[in-house]
Amino acid sequence: MKGNVLKGHLEMLVLSVLARQPRHGYAIIEDLRVWSDDAFELPEGTLYPVLHRLEKSGLISGSWDDVDGRRRKSYALTDGGHAALDEQRRSWHEFSVAVESVIGGVPWPSR
Amino acid sequence: MKGNVLKGHLEMLVLSVLARQPRHGYAIIEDLRVWSDDAFELPEGTLYPVLHRLEKSGLISGSWDDVDGRRRKSYALTDGGHAALDEQRRSWHEFSVAVESVIGGVPWPSR
DNA sequence: CACGGGTGCCTAGCGTTCCTAGGCATGAAG
DNA sequence: CTTCATGCCTAGGAACGCTAGGCACCCGTG
C-alpha cells in the first residue's frame, strides 16, 4: 500500500458527495453531515482548503453562480476526479480490511 | 464527533497488537506487516515516537529485556491501554460506518 | 579478520492535514 | 436595526506520519 493511507480520507468523502451531484461548499458540509448521520460535521475552515486543493489538482472544477444576489461557487467532478475517486475508494477498502484484520480478535491464521 | 477522527488510527493498531501479547518495537512492526497482509509496513521512525507517546500517556508500559546480549524494550498494555483500545475500536467502527454511508450505495451516474 | 546484513533502539526536522479563530458580505426575520 | 442563516475566505498552529539520519550488537561469508 503506497502513500500515506493512514490519514486523509477527507478528499474521498468530498469527492463522493460531488459524484452524486454538483454542490457548493455549504451544501457539501450539509450533505456530509446528513449522509454520515451527524458523524461528520466539517468546519468551514476544513472544507474550503480541501476544495481549493482539489480544484488546483484538477479533480473538481468550480463555477460561480448567482442565486438571489448571493454568490456561490459550485463544484463538479472532472473526469480525473471520477478516476481519483475510484482509486481512493479502492484504497479505502484495502485500508479498512487491513485495519479489521489487525484489530479483529482473530487469532493469527496458519499455525 | 469529537476530536480528530479523520486521522490517527495508528495508535489503535499498535494497541491491538500489544493486546494480544507484549512485544518489542521491531516485533510490532513485523506483526503489523503480517497481520495486515503487508498493507502496513511501518518505518521505525513512525513506530517509535508512537510507542513513546503511548508510554508517556500511560496506555502501555515498557521494560528492558536482555536477549543474547541485545537489549530490547518490550511493551505491554496497561489497564488504561485496554480501556483506550476499547474506546478507539468503538470510534473506528463509527468512523468506518460513516465513511461507508457516504461513499457506499452511491448512484454512480455512469453505472 | 573484515564486512555486510539483520536486529534493535533512537531523534531531528519536514510536509501535510485538519482545525481554530478570525474576517467579509448578503438576505430574511424580528 | 439587529440578529441569524447563508456563503465565501485565510492565517496560523497542532498533530501526525515519514524521511533520513545515527548508534550498537550479533552472525555468516568471503
PDB file of C-alpha atoms (C1' of nucleotides) in Angstrom:
ATOM      1  CA  MET A   1       0.000   0.000   0.000  1.00  0.00           C
ATOM      2  CA  LYS A   2       1.629   3.182  -1.087  1.00  0.00           C
ATOM      3  CA  GLY A   3       1.402   6.643   0.235  1.00  0.00           C
ATOM      4  CA  ASN A   4       0.013   7.858   3.420  1.00  0.00           C
ATOM      5  CA  VAL A   5      -3.139   5.861   3.777  1.00  0.00           C
ATOM      6  CA  LEU A   6      -3.299   6.331   7.496  1.00  0.00           C
ATOM      7  CA  LYS A   7      -4.740   9.767   7.111  1.00  0.00           C
ATOM      8  CA  GLY A   8      -6.545  11.902   4.633  1.00  0.00           C
ATOM      9  CA  HIS A   9      -9.770  10.209   3.786  1.00  0.00           C
ATOM     10  CA  LEU A  10     -11.467  13.546   3.640  1.00  0.00           C
ATOM     11  CA  GLU A  11     -10.821  14.120  -0.030  1.00  0.00           C
ATOM     12  CA  MET A  12     -12.564  10.882  -0.834  1.00  0.00           C
ATOM     13  CA  LEU A  13     -15.587  11.936   1.166  1.00  0.00           C
ATOM     14  CA  VAL A  14     -15.825  15.253  -0.594  1.00  0.00           C
ATOM     15  CA  LEU A  15     -15.380  13.629  -3.980  1.00  0.00           C
ATOM     16  CA  SER A  16     -18.089  11.127  -3.087  1.00  0.00           C
ATOM     17  CA  VAL A  17     -20.535  13.887  -2.336  1.00  0.00           C
ATOM     18  CA  LEU A  18     -19.738  15.671  -5.555  1.00  0.00           C
ATOM     19  CA  ALA A  19     -20.012  12.455  -7.522  1.00  0.00           C
ATOM     20  CA  ARG A  20     -23.739  12.436  -6.884  1.00  0.00           C
ATOM     21  CA  GLN A  21     -24.298  15.967  -7.983  1.00  0.00           C
ATOM     22  CA  PRO A  22     -22.508  19.290  -8.178  1.00  0.00           C
ATOM     23  CA  ARG A  23     -22.649  21.200  -4.924  1.00  0.00           C
ATOM     24  CA  HIS A  24     -21.319  24.341  -3.357  1.00  0.00           C
ATOM     25  CA  GLY A  25     -19.323  24.487  -0.144  1.00  0.00           C
ATOM     26  CA  TYR A  26     -22.049  24.925   2.392  1.00  0.00           C
ATOM     27  CA  ALA A  27     -24.157  22.253   0.746  1.00  0.00           C
ATOM     28  CA  ILE A  28     -21.256  19.814   0.846  1.00  0.00           C
ATOM     29  CA  ILE A  29     -20.927  20.327   4.565  1.00  0.00           C
ATOM     30  CA  GLU A  30     -24.620  19.740   4.958  1.00  0.00           C
ATOM     31  CA  ASP A  31     -24.613  16.645   2.757  1.00  0.00           C
ATOM     32  CA  LEU A  32     -21.733  15.129   4.671  1.00  0.00           C
ATOM     33  CA  ARG A  33     -23.457  15.807   7.917  1.00  0.00           C
ATOM     34  CA  VAL A  34     -26.719  14.231   6.796  1.00  0.00           C
ATOM     35  CA  TRP A  35     -25.332  11.251   4.919  1.00  0.00           C
ATOM     36  CA  SER A  36     -22.999  10.377   7.749  1.00  0.00           C
ATOM     37  CA  ASP A  37     -25.818  10.663  10.283  1.00  0.00           C
ATOM     38  CA  ASP A  38     -24.102  13.576  12.016  1.00  0.00           C
ATOM     39  CA  ALA A  39     -20.789  11.789  12.257  1.00  0.00           C
ATOM     40  CA  PHE A  40     -19.050  14.311  10.028  1.00  0.00           C
ATOM     41  CA  GLU A  41     -19.533  17.942  10.852  1.00  0.00           C
ATOM     42  CA  LEU A  42     -16.891  19.789   8.952  1.00  0.00           C
ATOM     43  CA  PRO A  43     -15.896  23.273   9.976  1.00  0.00           C
ATOM     44  CA  GLU A  44     -15.708  25.596   7.007  1.00  0.00           C
ATOM     45  CA  GLY A  45     -12.067  26.113   7.700  1.00  0.00           C
ATOM     46  CA  THR A  46     -11.589  22.451   6.983  1.00  0.00           C
ATOM     47  CA  LEU A  47     -13.627  22.181   3.841  1.00  0.00           C
ATOM     48  CA  TYR A  48     -12.635  25.213   1.832  1.00  0.00           C
ATOM     49  CA  PRO A  49      -8.942  24.485   1.718  1.00  0.00           C
ATOM     50  CA  VAL A  50      -9.788  20.973   0.596  1.00  0.00           C
ATOM     51  CA  LEU A  51     -11.935  22.292  -2.227  1.00  0.00           C
ATOM     52  CA  HIS A  52      -9.188  24.627  -3.343  1.00  0.00           C
ATOM     53  CA  ARG A  53      -6.698  21.820  -3.238  1.00  0.00           C
ATOM     54  CA  LEU A  54      -8.950  19.545  -5.261  1.00  0.00           C
ATOM     55  CA  GLU A  55      -9.637  22.234  -7.809  1.00  0.00           C
ATOM     56  CA  LYS A  56      -5.991  23.077  -8.126  1.00  0.00           C
ATOM     57  CA  SER A  57      -5.154  19.463  -8.775  1.00  0.00           C
ATOM     58  CA  GLY A  58      -7.880  19.206 -11.374  1.00  0.00           C
ATOM     59  CA  LEU A  59     -10.138  16.709  -9.668  1.00  0.00           C
ATOM     60  CA  ILE A  60     -13.038  19.108  -9.409  1.00  0.00           C
ATOM     61  CA  SER A  61     -13.957  22.278 -11.242  1.00  0.00           C
ATOM     62  CA  GLY A  62     -15.743  25.210  -9.737  1.00  0.00           C
ATOM     63  CA  SER A  63     -18.045  27.780 -11.231  1.00  0.00           C
ATOM     64  CA  TRP A  64     -19.664  30.831  -9.721  1.00  0.00           C
ATOM     65  CA  ASP A  65     -23.421  31.013  -9.570  1.00  0.00           C
ATOM     66  CA  ASP A  66     -25.571  33.905  -8.600  1.00  0.00           C
ATOM     67  CA  VAL A  67     -28.565  32.938  -6.535  1.00  0.00           C
ATOM     68  CA  ASP A  68     -30.775  35.788  -5.308  1.00  0.00           C
ATOM     69  CA  GLY A  69     -27.914  38.177  -5.301  1.00  0.00           C
ATOM     70  CA  ARG A  70     -25.727  35.770  -3.384  1.00  0.00           C
ATOM     71  CA  ARG A  71     -22.686  34.341  -4.999  1.00  0.00           C
ATOM     72  CA  ARG A  72     -21.858  30.695  -4.633  1.00  0.00           C
ATOM     73  CA  LYS A  73     -19.189  28.512  -6.013  1.00  0.00           C
ATOM     74  CA  SER A  74     -20.427  25.175  -7.221  1.00  0.00           C
ATOM     75  CA  TYR A  75     -18.071  22.304  -7.789  1.00  0.00           C
ATOM     76  CA  ALA A  76     -18.376  19.277 -10.009  1.00  0.00           C
ATOM     77  CA  LEU A  77     -16.166  16.242 -10.516  1.00  0.00           C
ATOM     78  CA  THR A  78     -13.931  16.231 -13.533  1.00  0.00           C
ATOM     79  CA  ASP A  79     -13.063  13.009 -15.356  1.00  0.00           C
ATOM     80  CA  GLY A  80      -9.892  12.929 -13.360  1.00  0.00           C
ATOM     81  CA  GLY A  81     -11.976  13.357 -10.252  1.00  0.00           C
ATOM     82  CA  HIS A  82     -14.035  10.295 -11.050  1.00  0.00           C
ATOM     83  CA  ALA A  83     -10.893   8.283 -11.627  1.00  0.00           C
ATOM     84  CA  ALA A  84      -9.362   9.546  -8.417  1.00  0.00           C
ATOM     85  CA  LEU A  85     -12.489   8.692  -6.501  1.00  0.00           C
ATOM     86  CA  ASP A  86     -12.441   5.168  -7.866  1.00  0.00           C
ATOM     87  CA  GLU A  87      -8.857   4.789  -6.796  1.00  0.00           C
ATOM     88  CA  GLN A  88      -9.446   6.268  -3.382  1.00  0.00           C
ATOM     89  CA  ARG A  89     -12.387   4.006  -2.770  1.00  0.00           C
ATOM     90  CA  ARG A  90     -10.254   1.013  -3.628  1.00  0.00           C
ATOM     91  CA  SER A  91      -7.603   2.303  -1.316  1.00  0.00           C
ATOM     92  CA  TRP A  92     -10.107   2.882   1.459  1.00  0.00           C
ATOM     93  CA  HIS A  93     -11.401  -0.629   1.127  1.00  0.00           C
ATOM     94  CA  GLU A  94      -7.932  -2.096   1.375  1.00  0.00           C
ATOM     95  CA  PHE A  95      -7.228   0.075   4.341  1.00  0.00           C
ATOM     96  CA  SER A  96     -10.366  -0.830   6.220  1.00  0.00           C
ATOM     97  CA  VAL A  97      -9.930  -4.525   5.531  1.00  0.00           C
ATOM     98  CA  ALA A  98      -6.384  -4.317   6.831  1.00  0.00           C
ATOM     99  CA  VAL A  99      -7.497  -2.499   9.936  1.00  0.00           C
ATOM    100  CA  GLU A 100     -10.180  -5.060  10.607  1.00  0.00           C
ATOM    101  CA  SER A 101      -7.640  -7.833  10.206  1.00  0.00           C
ATOM    102  CA  VAL A 102      -5.395  -6.280  12.784  1.00  0.00           C
ATOM    103  CA  ILE A 103      -7.959  -5.293  15.353  1.00  0.00           C
ATOM    104  CA  GLY A 104     -10.317  -8.185  14.809  1.00  0.00           C
ATOM    105  CA  GLY A 105      -9.957 -10.619  17.636  1.00  0.00           C
ATOM    106  CA  VAL A 106      -8.985 -13.242  15.172  1.00  0.00           C
ATOM    107  CA  PRO A 107      -6.002 -15.189  16.394  1.00  0.00           C
ATOM    108  CA  TRP A 108      -3.263 -15.450  13.910  1.00  0.00           C
ATOM    109  CA  PRO A 109      -4.077 -17.771  10.974  1.00  0.00           C
ATOM    110  CA  SER A 110      -1.974 -20.702   9.870  1.00  0.00           C
ATOM    111  CA  ARG A 111      -0.127 -22.116  12.723  1.00  0.00           C
TER     112      ARG A 111
ATOM    113  CA  MET B   1     -17.852  13.548  16.566  1.00  0.00           C
ATOM    114  CA  LYS B   2     -15.153  14.514  18.955  1.00  0.00           C
ATOM    115  CA  GLY B   3     -11.548  15.012  18.240  1.00  0.00           C
ATOM    116  CA  ASN B   4      -9.760  14.398  15.075  1.00  0.00           C
ATOM    117  CA  VAL B   5     -11.230  11.156  13.943  1.00  0.00           C
ATOM    118  CA  LEU B   6     -10.169  11.624  10.376  1.00  0.00           C
ATOM    119  CA  LYS B   7      -6.628  10.648  11.172  1.00  0.00           C
ATOM    120  CA  GLY B   8      -4.632   8.816  13.734  1.00  0.00           C
ATOM    121  CA  HIS B   9      -5.770   5.248  13.695  1.00  0.00           C
ATOM    122  CA  LEU B  10      -2.228   4.128  14.185  1.00  0.00           C
ATOM    123  CA  GLU B  11      -2.363   4.117  17.947  1.00  0.00           C
ATOM    124  CA  MET B  12      -5.272   1.741  17.813  1.00  0.00           C
ATOM    125  CA  LEU B  13      -3.356  -0.611  15.583  1.00  0.00           C
ATOM    126  CA  VAL B  14      -0.374  -0.650  17.889  1.00  0.00           C
ATOM    127  CA  LEU B  15      -2.565  -1.149  20.919  1.00  0.00           C
ATOM    128  CA  SER B  16      -4.315  -4.000  19.142  1.00  0.00           C
ATOM    129  CA  VAL B  17      -1.048  -5.778  18.543  1.00  0.00           C
ATOM    130  CA  LEU B  18       0.014  -5.351  22.138  1.00  0.00           C
ATOM    131  CA  ALA B  19      -3.351  -6.508  23.398  1.00  0.00           C
ATOM    132  CA  ARG B  20      -2.561  -9.999  22.188  1.00  0.00           C
ATOM    133  CA  GLN B  21       0.805 -10.181  23.817  1.00  0.00           C
ATOM    134  CA  PRO B  22       3.652  -7.942  24.890  1.00  0.00           C
ATOM    135  CA  ARG B  23       6.021  -7.137  22.073  1.00  0.00           C
ATOM    136  CA  HIS B  24       9.050  -5.023  21.390  1.00  0.00           C
ATOM    137  CA  GLY B  25       9.290  -2.430  18.651  1.00  0.00           C
ATOM    138  CA  TYR B  26      10.663  -4.500  15.823  1.00  0.00           C
ATOM    139  CA  ALA B  27       8.227  -7.288  16.557  1.00  0.00           C
ATOM    140  CA  ILE B  28       5.318  -4.861  16.477  1.00  0.00           C
ATOM    141  CA  ILE B  29       6.350  -3.717  13.031  1.00  0.00           C
ATOM    142  CA  GLU B  30       6.567  -7.311  11.931  1.00  0.00           C
ATOM    143  CA  ASP B  31       3.224  -8.242  13.458  1.00  0.00           C
ATOM    144  CA  LEU B  32       1.507  -5.335  11.793  1.00  0.00           C
ATOM    145  CA  ARG B  33       3.028  -6.234   8.483  1.00  0.00           C
ATOM    146  CA  VAL B  34       1.985  -9.848   8.721  1.00  0.00           C
ATOM    147  CA  TRP B  35      -1.451  -9.398  10.226  1.00  0.00           C
ATOM    148  CA  SER B  36      -2.343  -6.757   7.683  1.00  0.00           C
ATOM    149  CA  ASP B  37      -1.108  -8.935   4.829  1.00  0.00           C
ATOM    150  CA  ASP B  38       1.639  -6.431   4.003  1.00  0.00           C
ATOM    151  CA  ALA B  39      -0.714  -3.483   3.966  1.00  0.00           C
ATOM    152  CA  PHE B  40       1.028  -1.813   6.887  1.00  0.00           C
ATOM    153  CA  GLU B  41       4.769  -1.529   6.701  1.00  0.00           C
ATOM    154  CA  LEU B  42       5.722   0.952   9.346  1.00  0.00           C
ATOM    155  CA  PRO B  43       9.072   2.667   9.196  1.00  0.00           C
ATOM    156  CA  GLU B  44      10.791   2.663  12.550  1.00  0.00           C
ATOM    157  CA  GLY B  45      10.669   6.419  12.578  1.00  0.00           C
ATOM    158  CA  THR B  46       6.925   6.109  12.626  1.00  0.00           C
ATOM    159  CA  LEU B  47       6.566   3.485  15.290  1.00  0.00           C
ATOM    160  CA  TYR B  48       8.983   4.555  17.982  1.00  0.00           C
ATOM    161  CA  PRO B  49       7.527   8.004  18.557  1.00  0.00           C
ATOM    162  CA  VAL B  50       4.125   6.361  18.835  1.00  0.00           C
ATOM    163  CA  LEU B  51       5.387   3.954  21.459  1.00  0.00           C
ATOM    164  CA  HIS B  52       6.937   6.771  23.445  1.00  0.00           C
ATOM    165  CA  ARG B  53       3.724   8.723  23.212  1.00  0.00           C
ATOM    166  CA  LEU B  54       1.679   5.767  24.374  1.00  0.00           C
ATOM    167  CA  GLU B  55       4.016   5.050  27.240  1.00  0.00           C
ATOM    168  CA  LYS B  56       4.077   8.651  28.314  1.00  0.00           C
ATOM    169  CA  SER B  57       0.316   8.754  28.388  1.00  0.00           C
ATOM    170  CA  GLY B  58       0.206   5.551  30.393  1.00  0.00           C
ATOM    171  CA  LEU B  59      -1.509   3.301  27.889  1.00  0.00           C
ATOM    172  CA  ILE B  60       1.417   0.935  27.636  1.00  0.00           C
ATOM    173  CA  SER B  61       4.381   0.210  29.845  1.00  0.00           C
ATOM    174  CA  GLY B  62       7.804  -0.760  28.647  1.00  0.00           C
ATOM    175  CA  SER B  63      10.518  -2.864  30.196  1.00  0.00           C
ATOM    176  CA  TRP B  64      14.019  -3.635  29.051  1.00  0.00           C
ATOM    177  CA  ASP B  65      14.967  -7.202  28.283  1.00  0.00           C
ATOM    178  CA  ASP B  66      18.345  -8.594  27.519  1.00  0.00           C
ATOM    179  CA  VAL B  67      18.291 -11.265  24.850  1.00  0.00           C
ATOM    180  CA  ASP B  68      21.601 -12.697  23.729  1.00  0.00           C
ATOM    181  CA  GLY B  69      23.422  -9.574  24.668  1.00  0.00           C
ATOM    182  CA  ARG B  70      20.951  -7.459  22.768  1.00  0.00           C
ATOM    183  CA  ARG B  71      18.748  -5.043  24.597  1.00  0.00           C
ATOM    184  CA  ARG B  72      15.102  -4.749  23.726  1.00  0.00           C
ATOM    185  CA  LYS B  73      12.251  -2.817  25.117  1.00  0.00           C
ATOM    186  CA  SER B  74       9.062  -4.788  25.447  1.00  0.00           C
ATOM    187  CA  TYR B  75       5.756  -3.095  25.850  1.00  0.00           C
ATOM    188  CA  ALA B  76       2.519  -4.328  27.355  1.00  0.00           C
ATOM    189  CA  LEU B  77      -0.911  -2.791  27.622  1.00  0.00           C
ATOM    190  CA  THR B  78      -1.854  -1.222  30.910  1.00  0.00           C
ATOM    191  CA  ASP B  79      -5.408  -1.255  32.186  1.00  0.00           C
ATOM    192  CA  GLY B  80      -5.806   2.196  30.751  1.00  0.00           C
ATOM    193  CA  GLY B  81      -4.484   0.858  27.487  1.00  0.00           C
ATOM    194  CA  HIS B  82      -7.155  -1.796  27.344  1.00  0.00           C
ATOM    195  CA  ALA B  83      -9.817   0.787  28.034  1.00  0.00           C
ATOM    196  CA  ALA B  84      -8.385   3.122  25.428  1.00  0.00           C
ATOM    197  CA  LEU B  85      -8.279   0.322  22.895  1.00  0.00           C
ATOM    198  CA  ASP B  86     -11.916  -0.453  23.534  1.00  0.00           C
ATOM    199  CA  GLU B  87     -12.803   3.165  23.040  1.00  0.00           C
ATOM    200  CA  GLN B  88     -10.729   3.503  19.907  1.00  0.00           C
ATOM    201  CA  ARG B  89     -12.244   0.418  18.410  1.00  0.00           C
ATOM    202  CA  ARG B  90     -15.677   1.826  19.027  1.00  0.00           C
ATOM    203  CA  SER B  91     -14.590   5.056  17.436  1.00  0.00           C
ATOM    204  CA  TRP B  92     -13.118   3.261  14.463  1.00  0.00           C
ATOM    205  CA  HIS B  93     -16.322   1.387  13.925  1.00  0.00           C
ATOM    206  CA  GLU B  94     -18.368   4.570  13.960  1.00  0.00           C
ATOM    207  CA  PHE B  95     -15.941   6.159  11.602  1.00  0.00           C
ATOM    208  CA  SER B  96     -15.903   3.336   9.122  1.00  0.00           C
ATOM    209  CA  VAL B  97     -19.668   3.016   9.147  1.00  0.00           C
ATOM    210  CA  ALA B  98     -19.975   6.718   8.478  1.00  0.00           C
ATOM    211  CA  VAL B  99     -17.492   6.533   5.637  1.00  0.00           C
ATOM    212  CA  GLU B 100     -19.341   3.627   4.089  1.00  0.00           C
ATOM    213  CA  SER B 101     -22.584   5.541   4.358  1.00  0.00           C
ATOM    214  CA  VAL B 102     -21.138   8.446   2.470  1.00  0.00           C
ATOM    215  CA  ILE B 103     -19.285   6.561  -0.215  1.00  0.00           C
ATOM    216  CA  GLY B 104     -21.365   3.434  -0.399  1.00  0.00           C
ATOM    217  CA  GLY B 105     -24.542   2.912  -2.321  1.00  0.00           C
ATOM    218  CA  VAL B 106     -23.709   5.823  -4.486  1.00  0.00           C
ATOM    219  CA  PRO B 107     -25.889   6.112  -7.539  1.00  0.00           C
ATOM    220  CA  TRP B 108     -22.919   6.469  -9.752  1.00  0.00           C
ATOM    221  CA  PRO B 109     -24.131   8.408 -12.765  1.00  0.00           C
ATOM    222  CA  SER B 110     -22.076   6.277 -15.105  1.00  0.00           C
ATOM    223  CA  ARG B 111     -23.101   2.925 -13.787  1.00  0.00           C
TER     224      ARG B 111
ATOM    225  C1'  DC C   1      39.746 -10.669  10.030  1.00  0.00           C
ATOM    226  C1'  DA C   2      36.672  -7.564   7.766  1.00  0.00           C
ATOM    227  C1'  DC C   3      32.412  -6.519   6.271  1.00  0.00           C
ATOM    228  C1'  DG C   4      27.669  -6.632   5.304  1.00  0.00           C
ATOM    229  C1'  DG C   5      23.130  -7.698   6.690  1.00  0.00           C
ATOM    230  C1'  DG C   6      19.802  -8.390  10.128  1.00  0.00           C
ATOM    231  C1'  DT C   7      18.257  -6.950  14.580  1.00  0.00           C
ATOM    232  C1'  DG C   8      17.124  -3.303  17.632  1.00  0.00           C
ATOM    233  C1'  DC C   9      16.878   1.256  19.503  1.00  0.00           C
ATOM    234  C1'  DC C  10      16.610   6.462  18.865  1.00  0.00           C
ATOM    235  C1'  DT C  11      15.794  11.586  17.304  1.00  0.00           C
ATOM    236  C1'  DA C  12      15.535  15.990  14.497  1.00  0.00           C
ATOM    237  C1'  DG C  13      13.037  18.043  11.258  1.00  0.00           C
ATOM    238  C1'  DC C  14       9.853  18.173   7.247  1.00  0.00           C
ATOM    239  C1'  DG C  15       5.418  18.220   4.819  1.00  0.00           C
ATOM    240  C1'  DT C  16       0.630  17.529   5.008  1.00  0.00           C
ATOM    241  C1'  DT C  17      -3.703  17.675   7.065  1.00  0.00           C
ATOM    242  C1'  DC C  18      -7.262  19.330   9.914  1.00  0.00           C
ATOM    243  C1'  DC C  19      -8.904  22.725  12.969  1.00  0.00           C
ATOM    244  C1'  DT C  20      -9.284  27.227  15.442  1.00  0.00           C
ATOM    245  C1'  DA C  21     -10.325  31.717  15.016  1.00  0.00           C
ATOM    246  C1'  DG C  22     -10.987  35.081  12.933  1.00  0.00           C
ATOM    247  C1'  DG C  23     -12.899  38.252   8.669  1.00  0.00           C
ATOM    248  C1'  DC C  24     -16.255  39.809   4.905  1.00  0.00           C
ATOM    249  C1'  DA C  25     -20.835  40.142   2.575  1.00  0.00           C
ATOM    250  C1'  DT C  26     -25.848  39.427   1.580  1.00  0.00           C
ATOM    251  C1'  DG C  27     -30.880  38.424   2.519  1.00  0.00           C
ATOM    252  C1'  DA C  28     -34.629  37.359   5.638  1.00  0.00           C
ATOM    253  C1'  DA C  29     -36.820  37.863  10.017  1.00  0.00           C
ATOM    254  C1'  DG C  30     -37.591  40.031  14.470  1.00  0.00           C
TER     255       DG C  30
ATOM    256  C1'  DC D   1     -31.647  47.970  13.052  1.00  0.00           C
ATOM    257  C1'  DT D   2     -30.043  43.988  14.729  1.00  0.00           C
ATOM    258  C1'  DT D   3     -29.583  39.213  14.557  1.00  0.00           C
ATOM    259  C1'  DC D   4     -29.443  34.974  12.280  1.00  0.00           C
ATOM    260  C1'  DA D   5     -28.557  31.965   8.473  1.00  0.00           C
ATOM    261  C1'  DT D   6     -26.194  31.609   4.291  1.00  0.00           C
ATOM    262  C1'  DG D   7     -21.931  31.729   1.927  1.00  0.00           C
ATOM    263  C1'  DC D   8     -17.165  32.630   0.982  1.00  0.00           C
ATOM    264  C1'  DC D   9     -12.207  33.120   2.609  1.00  0.00           C
ATOM    265  C1'  DT D  10      -7.347  32.865   5.050  1.00  0.00           C
ATOM    266  C1'  DA D  11      -3.575  32.780   8.598  1.00  0.00           C
ATOM    267  C1'  DG D  12      -1.602  30.160  11.909  1.00  0.00           C
ATOM    268  C1'  DG D  13      -0.980  26.262  14.907  1.00  0.00           C
ATOM    269  C1'  DA D  14      -1.052  21.463  16.462  1.00  0.00           C
ATOM    270  C1'  DA D  15      -0.699  16.807  15.498  1.00  0.00           C
ATOM    271  C1'  DC D  16       0.777  13.117  12.794  1.00  0.00           C
ATOM    272  C1'  DG D  17       3.461  10.161   9.877  1.00  0.00           C
ATOM    273  C1'  DC D  18       7.601   9.858   7.407  1.00  0.00           C
ATOM    274  C1'  DT D  19      12.447  10.743   5.823  1.00  0.00           C
ATOM    275  C1'  DA D  20      16.916  10.419   6.957  1.00  0.00           C
ATOM    276  C1'  DG D  21      19.967  10.012   9.524  1.00  0.00           C
ATOM    277  C1'  DG D  22      22.739   7.832  13.938  1.00  0.00           C
ATOM    278  C1'  DC D  23      24.324   4.105  17.361  1.00  0.00           C
ATOM    279  C1'  DA D  24      25.193  -0.719  18.796  1.00  0.00           C
ATOM    280  C1'  DC D  25      25.298  -5.696  18.690  1.00  0.00           C
ATOM    281  C1'  DC D  26      25.291 -10.483  16.535  1.00  0.00           C
ATOM    282  C1'  DC D  27      26.159 -13.762  12.862  1.00  0.00           C
ATOM    283  C1'  DG D  28      27.556 -15.544   8.452  1.00  0.00           C
ATOM    284  C1'  DT D  29      30.530 -15.162   4.444  1.00  0.00           C
ATOM    285  C1'  DG D  30      34.498 -14.247   1.924  1.00  0.00           C
TER     286       DG D  30
END
